[in-house]
PDB file of C-alpha atoms in Angstrom:
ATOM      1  CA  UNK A1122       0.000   0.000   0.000  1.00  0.00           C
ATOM      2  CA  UNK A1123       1.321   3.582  -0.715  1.00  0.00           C
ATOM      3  CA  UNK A1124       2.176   6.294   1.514  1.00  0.00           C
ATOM      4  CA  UNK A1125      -0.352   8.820   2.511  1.00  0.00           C
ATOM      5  CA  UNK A1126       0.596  12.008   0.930  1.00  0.00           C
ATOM      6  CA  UNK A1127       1.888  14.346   3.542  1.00  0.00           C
ATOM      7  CA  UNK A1128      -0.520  17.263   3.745  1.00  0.00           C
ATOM      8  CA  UNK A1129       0.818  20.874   3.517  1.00  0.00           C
ATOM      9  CA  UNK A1130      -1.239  24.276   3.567  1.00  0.00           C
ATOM     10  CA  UNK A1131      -0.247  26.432   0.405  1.00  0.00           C
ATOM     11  CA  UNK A1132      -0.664  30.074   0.401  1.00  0.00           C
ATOM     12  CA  UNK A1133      -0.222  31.401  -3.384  1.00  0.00           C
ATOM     13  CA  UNK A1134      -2.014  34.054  -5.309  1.00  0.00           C
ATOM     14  CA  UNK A1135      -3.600  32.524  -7.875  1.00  0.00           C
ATOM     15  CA  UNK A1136      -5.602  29.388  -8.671  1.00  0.00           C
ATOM     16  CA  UNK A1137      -4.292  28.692 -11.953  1.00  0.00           C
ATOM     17  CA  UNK A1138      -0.499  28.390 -10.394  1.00  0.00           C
ATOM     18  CA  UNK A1139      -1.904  26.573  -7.675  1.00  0.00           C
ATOM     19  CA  UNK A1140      -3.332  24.289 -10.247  1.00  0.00           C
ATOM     20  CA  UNK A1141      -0.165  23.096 -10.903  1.00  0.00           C
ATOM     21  CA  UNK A1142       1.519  23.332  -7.733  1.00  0.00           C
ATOM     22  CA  UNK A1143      -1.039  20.525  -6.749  1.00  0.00           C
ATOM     23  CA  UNK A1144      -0.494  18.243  -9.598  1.00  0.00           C
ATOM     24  CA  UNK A1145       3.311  18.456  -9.305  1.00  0.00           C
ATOM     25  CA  UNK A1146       3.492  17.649  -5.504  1.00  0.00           C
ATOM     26  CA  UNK A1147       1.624  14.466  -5.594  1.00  0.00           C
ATOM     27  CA  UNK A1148       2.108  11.721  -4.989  1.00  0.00           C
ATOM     28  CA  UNK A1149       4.527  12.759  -1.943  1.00  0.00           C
ATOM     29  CA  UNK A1150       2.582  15.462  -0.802  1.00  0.00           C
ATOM     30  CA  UNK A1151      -1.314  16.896  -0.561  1.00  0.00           C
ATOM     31  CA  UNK A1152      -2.265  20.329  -0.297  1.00  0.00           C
ATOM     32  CA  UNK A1153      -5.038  20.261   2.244  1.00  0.00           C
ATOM     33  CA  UNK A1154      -5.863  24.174   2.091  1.00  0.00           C
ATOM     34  CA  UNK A1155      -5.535  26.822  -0.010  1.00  0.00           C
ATOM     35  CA  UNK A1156      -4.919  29.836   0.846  1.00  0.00           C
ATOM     36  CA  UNK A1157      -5.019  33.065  -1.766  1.00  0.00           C
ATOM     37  CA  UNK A1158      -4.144  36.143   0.366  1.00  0.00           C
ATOM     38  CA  UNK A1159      -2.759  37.291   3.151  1.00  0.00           C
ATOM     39  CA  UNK A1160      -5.766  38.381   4.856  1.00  0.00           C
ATOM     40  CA  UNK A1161      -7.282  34.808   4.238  1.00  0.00           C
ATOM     41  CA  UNK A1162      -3.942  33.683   6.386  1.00  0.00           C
ATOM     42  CA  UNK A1163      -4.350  35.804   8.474  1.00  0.00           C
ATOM     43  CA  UNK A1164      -8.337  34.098   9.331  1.00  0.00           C
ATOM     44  CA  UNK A1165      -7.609  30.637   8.366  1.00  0.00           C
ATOM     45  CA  UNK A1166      -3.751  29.557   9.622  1.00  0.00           C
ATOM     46  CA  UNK A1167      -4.146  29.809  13.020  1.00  0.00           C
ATOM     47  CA  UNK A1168      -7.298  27.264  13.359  1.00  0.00           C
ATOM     48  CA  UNK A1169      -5.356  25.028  11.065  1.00  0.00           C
ATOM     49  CA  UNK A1170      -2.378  25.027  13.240  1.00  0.00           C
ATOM     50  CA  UNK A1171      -5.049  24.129  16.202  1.00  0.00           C
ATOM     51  CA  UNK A1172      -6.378  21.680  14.822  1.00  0.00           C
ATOM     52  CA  UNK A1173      -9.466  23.223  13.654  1.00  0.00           C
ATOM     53  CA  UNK A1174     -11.082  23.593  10.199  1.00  0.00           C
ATOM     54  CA  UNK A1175     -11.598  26.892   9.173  1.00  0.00           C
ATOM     55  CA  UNK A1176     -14.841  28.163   7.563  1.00  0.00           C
ATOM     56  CA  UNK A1177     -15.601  27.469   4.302  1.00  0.00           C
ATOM     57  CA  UNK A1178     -14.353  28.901   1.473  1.00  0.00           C
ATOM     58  CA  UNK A1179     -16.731  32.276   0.630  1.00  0.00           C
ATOM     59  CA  UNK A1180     -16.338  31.242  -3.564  1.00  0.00           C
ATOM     60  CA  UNK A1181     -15.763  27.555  -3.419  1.00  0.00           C
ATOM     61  CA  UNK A1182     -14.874  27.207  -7.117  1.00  0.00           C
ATOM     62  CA  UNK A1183     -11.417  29.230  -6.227  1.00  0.00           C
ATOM     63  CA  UNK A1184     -10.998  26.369  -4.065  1.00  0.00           C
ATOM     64  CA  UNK A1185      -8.271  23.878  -4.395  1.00  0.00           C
ATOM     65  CA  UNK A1186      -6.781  21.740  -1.844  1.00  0.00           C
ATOM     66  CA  UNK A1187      -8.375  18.357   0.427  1.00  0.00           C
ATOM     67  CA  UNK A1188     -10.366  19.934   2.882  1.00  0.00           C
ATOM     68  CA  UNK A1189      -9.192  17.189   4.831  1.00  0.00           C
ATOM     69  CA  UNK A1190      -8.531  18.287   8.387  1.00  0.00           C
ATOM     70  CA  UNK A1191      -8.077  14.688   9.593  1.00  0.00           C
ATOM     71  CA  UNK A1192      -4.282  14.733   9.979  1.00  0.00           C
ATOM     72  CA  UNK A1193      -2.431  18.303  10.455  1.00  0.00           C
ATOM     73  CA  UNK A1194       0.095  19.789   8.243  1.00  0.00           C
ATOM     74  CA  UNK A1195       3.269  19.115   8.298  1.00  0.00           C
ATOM     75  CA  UNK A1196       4.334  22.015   6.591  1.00  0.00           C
ATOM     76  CA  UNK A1197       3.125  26.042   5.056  1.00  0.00           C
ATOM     77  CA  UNK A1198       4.316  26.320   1.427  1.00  0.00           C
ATOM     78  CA  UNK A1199       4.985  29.831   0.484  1.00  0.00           C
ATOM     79  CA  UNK A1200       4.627  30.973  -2.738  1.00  0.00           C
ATOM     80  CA  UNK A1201       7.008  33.536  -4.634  1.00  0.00           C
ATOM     81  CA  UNK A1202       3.721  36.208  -4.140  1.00  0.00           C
ATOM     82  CA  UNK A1203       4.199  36.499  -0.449  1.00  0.00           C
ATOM     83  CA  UNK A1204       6.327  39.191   0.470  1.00  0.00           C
ATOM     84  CA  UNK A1205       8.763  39.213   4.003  1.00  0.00           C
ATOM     85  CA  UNK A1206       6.161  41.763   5.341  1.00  0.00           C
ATOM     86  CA  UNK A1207       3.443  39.152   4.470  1.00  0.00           C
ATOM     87  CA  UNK A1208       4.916  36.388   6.322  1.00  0.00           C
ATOM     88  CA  UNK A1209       5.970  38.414   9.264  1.00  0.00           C
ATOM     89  CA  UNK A1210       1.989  39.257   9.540  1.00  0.00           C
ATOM     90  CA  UNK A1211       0.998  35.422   8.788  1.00  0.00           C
ATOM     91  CA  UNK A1212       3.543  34.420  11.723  1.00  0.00           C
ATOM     92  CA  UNK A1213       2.428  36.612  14.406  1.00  0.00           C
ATOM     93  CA  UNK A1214      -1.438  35.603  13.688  1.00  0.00           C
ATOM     94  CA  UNK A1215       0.018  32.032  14.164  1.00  0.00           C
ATOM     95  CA  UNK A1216       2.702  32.948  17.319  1.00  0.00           C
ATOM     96  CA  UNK A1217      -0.194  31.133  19.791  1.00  0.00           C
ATOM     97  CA  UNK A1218      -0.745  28.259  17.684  1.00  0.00           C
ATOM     98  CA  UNK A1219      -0.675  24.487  19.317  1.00  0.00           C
ATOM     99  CA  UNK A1220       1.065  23.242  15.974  1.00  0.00           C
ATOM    100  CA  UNK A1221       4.702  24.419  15.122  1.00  0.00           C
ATOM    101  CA  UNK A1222       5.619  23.705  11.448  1.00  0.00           C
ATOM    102  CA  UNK A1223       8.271  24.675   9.141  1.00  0.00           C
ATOM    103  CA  UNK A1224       7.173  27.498   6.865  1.00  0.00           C
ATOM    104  CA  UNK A1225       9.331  27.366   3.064  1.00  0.00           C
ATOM    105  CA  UNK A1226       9.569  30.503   1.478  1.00  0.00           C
ATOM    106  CA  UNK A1227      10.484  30.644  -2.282  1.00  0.00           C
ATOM    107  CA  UNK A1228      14.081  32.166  -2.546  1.00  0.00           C
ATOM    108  CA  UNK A1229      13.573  35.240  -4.527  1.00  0.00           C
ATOM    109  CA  UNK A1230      17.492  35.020  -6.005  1.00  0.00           C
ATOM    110  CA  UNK A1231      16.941  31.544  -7.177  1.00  0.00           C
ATOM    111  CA  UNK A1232      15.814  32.442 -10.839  1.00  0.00           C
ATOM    112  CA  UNK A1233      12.104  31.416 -12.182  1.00  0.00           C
ATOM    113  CA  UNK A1234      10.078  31.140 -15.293  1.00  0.00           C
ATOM    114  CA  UNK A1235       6.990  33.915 -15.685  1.00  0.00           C
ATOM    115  CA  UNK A1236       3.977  33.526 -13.534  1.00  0.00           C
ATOM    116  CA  UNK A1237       2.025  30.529 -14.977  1.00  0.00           C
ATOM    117  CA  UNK A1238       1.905  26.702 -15.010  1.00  0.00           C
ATOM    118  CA  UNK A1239       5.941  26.525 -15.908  1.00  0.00           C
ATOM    119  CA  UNK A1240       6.428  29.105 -13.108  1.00  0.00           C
ATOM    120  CA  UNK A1241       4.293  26.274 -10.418  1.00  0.00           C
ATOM    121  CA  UNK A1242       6.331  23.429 -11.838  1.00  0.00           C
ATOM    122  CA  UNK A1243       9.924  24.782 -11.351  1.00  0.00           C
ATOM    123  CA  UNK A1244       9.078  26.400  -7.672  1.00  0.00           C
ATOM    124  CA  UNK A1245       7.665  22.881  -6.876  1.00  0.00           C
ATOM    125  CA  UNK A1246      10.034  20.509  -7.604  1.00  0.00           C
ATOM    126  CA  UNK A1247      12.734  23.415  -5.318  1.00  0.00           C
ATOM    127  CA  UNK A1248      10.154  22.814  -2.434  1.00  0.00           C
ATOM    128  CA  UNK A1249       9.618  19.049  -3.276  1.00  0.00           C
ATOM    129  CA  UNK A1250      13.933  18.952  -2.782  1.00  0.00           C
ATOM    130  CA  UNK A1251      13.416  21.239   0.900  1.00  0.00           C
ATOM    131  CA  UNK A1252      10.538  19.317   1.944  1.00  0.00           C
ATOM    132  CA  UNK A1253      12.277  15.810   1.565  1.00  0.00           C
ATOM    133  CA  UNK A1254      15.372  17.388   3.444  1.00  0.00           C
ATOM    134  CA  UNK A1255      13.276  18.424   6.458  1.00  0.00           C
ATOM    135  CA  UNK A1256      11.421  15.142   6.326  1.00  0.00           C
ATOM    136  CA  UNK A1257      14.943  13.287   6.600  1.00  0.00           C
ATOM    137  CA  UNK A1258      15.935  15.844   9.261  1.00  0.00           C
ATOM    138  CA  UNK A1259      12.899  15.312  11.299  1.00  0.00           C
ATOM    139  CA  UNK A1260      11.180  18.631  11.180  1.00  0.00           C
ATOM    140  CA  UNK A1261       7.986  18.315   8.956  1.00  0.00           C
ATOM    141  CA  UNK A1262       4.885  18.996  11.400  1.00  0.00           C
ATOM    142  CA  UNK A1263       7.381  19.810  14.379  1.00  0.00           C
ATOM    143  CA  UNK A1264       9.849  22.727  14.292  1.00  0.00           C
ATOM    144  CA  UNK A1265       8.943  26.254  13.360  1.00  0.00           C
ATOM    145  CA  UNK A1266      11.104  28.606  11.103  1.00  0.00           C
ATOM    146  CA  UNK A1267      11.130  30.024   7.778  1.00  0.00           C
ATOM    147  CA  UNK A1268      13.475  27.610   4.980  1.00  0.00           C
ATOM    148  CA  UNK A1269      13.904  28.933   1.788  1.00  0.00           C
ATOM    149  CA  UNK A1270      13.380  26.532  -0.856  1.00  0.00           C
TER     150      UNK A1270
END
């Protein structure tokens, strides 16, 4: 029998990259929740990291991801949309949260295709190479911090 996919919570900006983001992390990994902005972070992350499910989406059709709160992430995938002062905001809605994870930020000097599908690919299989190096080092779904993938 396979491996359950791991479940991570993506924050990106649009669905279409998303899209692809989804496709290219499976098998290994699921994204369980979507989220599209920073003020949707802001509401959602830190009943995720509780263990709660957050309400549901307000346009469900811009709505990607499981919606299965079952098991909690191991892991917040950043895209290359969210700014420092984004995830500085994100992190101190989330500073009480029972569930420490690591947070990967896309390293904006690592070079990348224009926004689109190709974009989602490449920044995927950088985070599919961090993710797998925090799995082997123990800290998926346990140690907070920001890694740039």
């Amino acid at each position: 029998m396979a491996a359950k996919a791991l479940p991570l919570i993506v924050c990106g900006r649009t669905t279409k990259v998303a899209s692809a983001v989804q496709a290219a992390l499976a098998p290994e990994y699921s994204i369980m929740h979507l989220i599209l902005s920073p003020e949707e972070g802001v509401e959602h992350l830190p009943l995720l990291l509780s263990n709660q499910a957050p309400p549901p989406p307000k346009n469900p059709a811009r709505q990607l991801g499981t919606q299965d709160y079952s098991s909690p992430p191991q892991a917040i995938l950043l895209g290359g949309g969210y700014e420092d002062s984004d995830i500085e905001v994100l992190r101190k809605a989330c500073r009480d949260t029972t569930q420490k994870v690591p947070w990967l930020k896309c390293d904006p000097s690592v070079p990348t295709p224009p926004l689109g599908p190709e974009y989602g690919k490449a920044v995927v299989e950088r985070a599919k190479k961090r993710l797998r190096e925090l799995r082997e080092e123990g800290k998926l779904g346990k140690e907070d911090g920001i890694f740039l993938y």
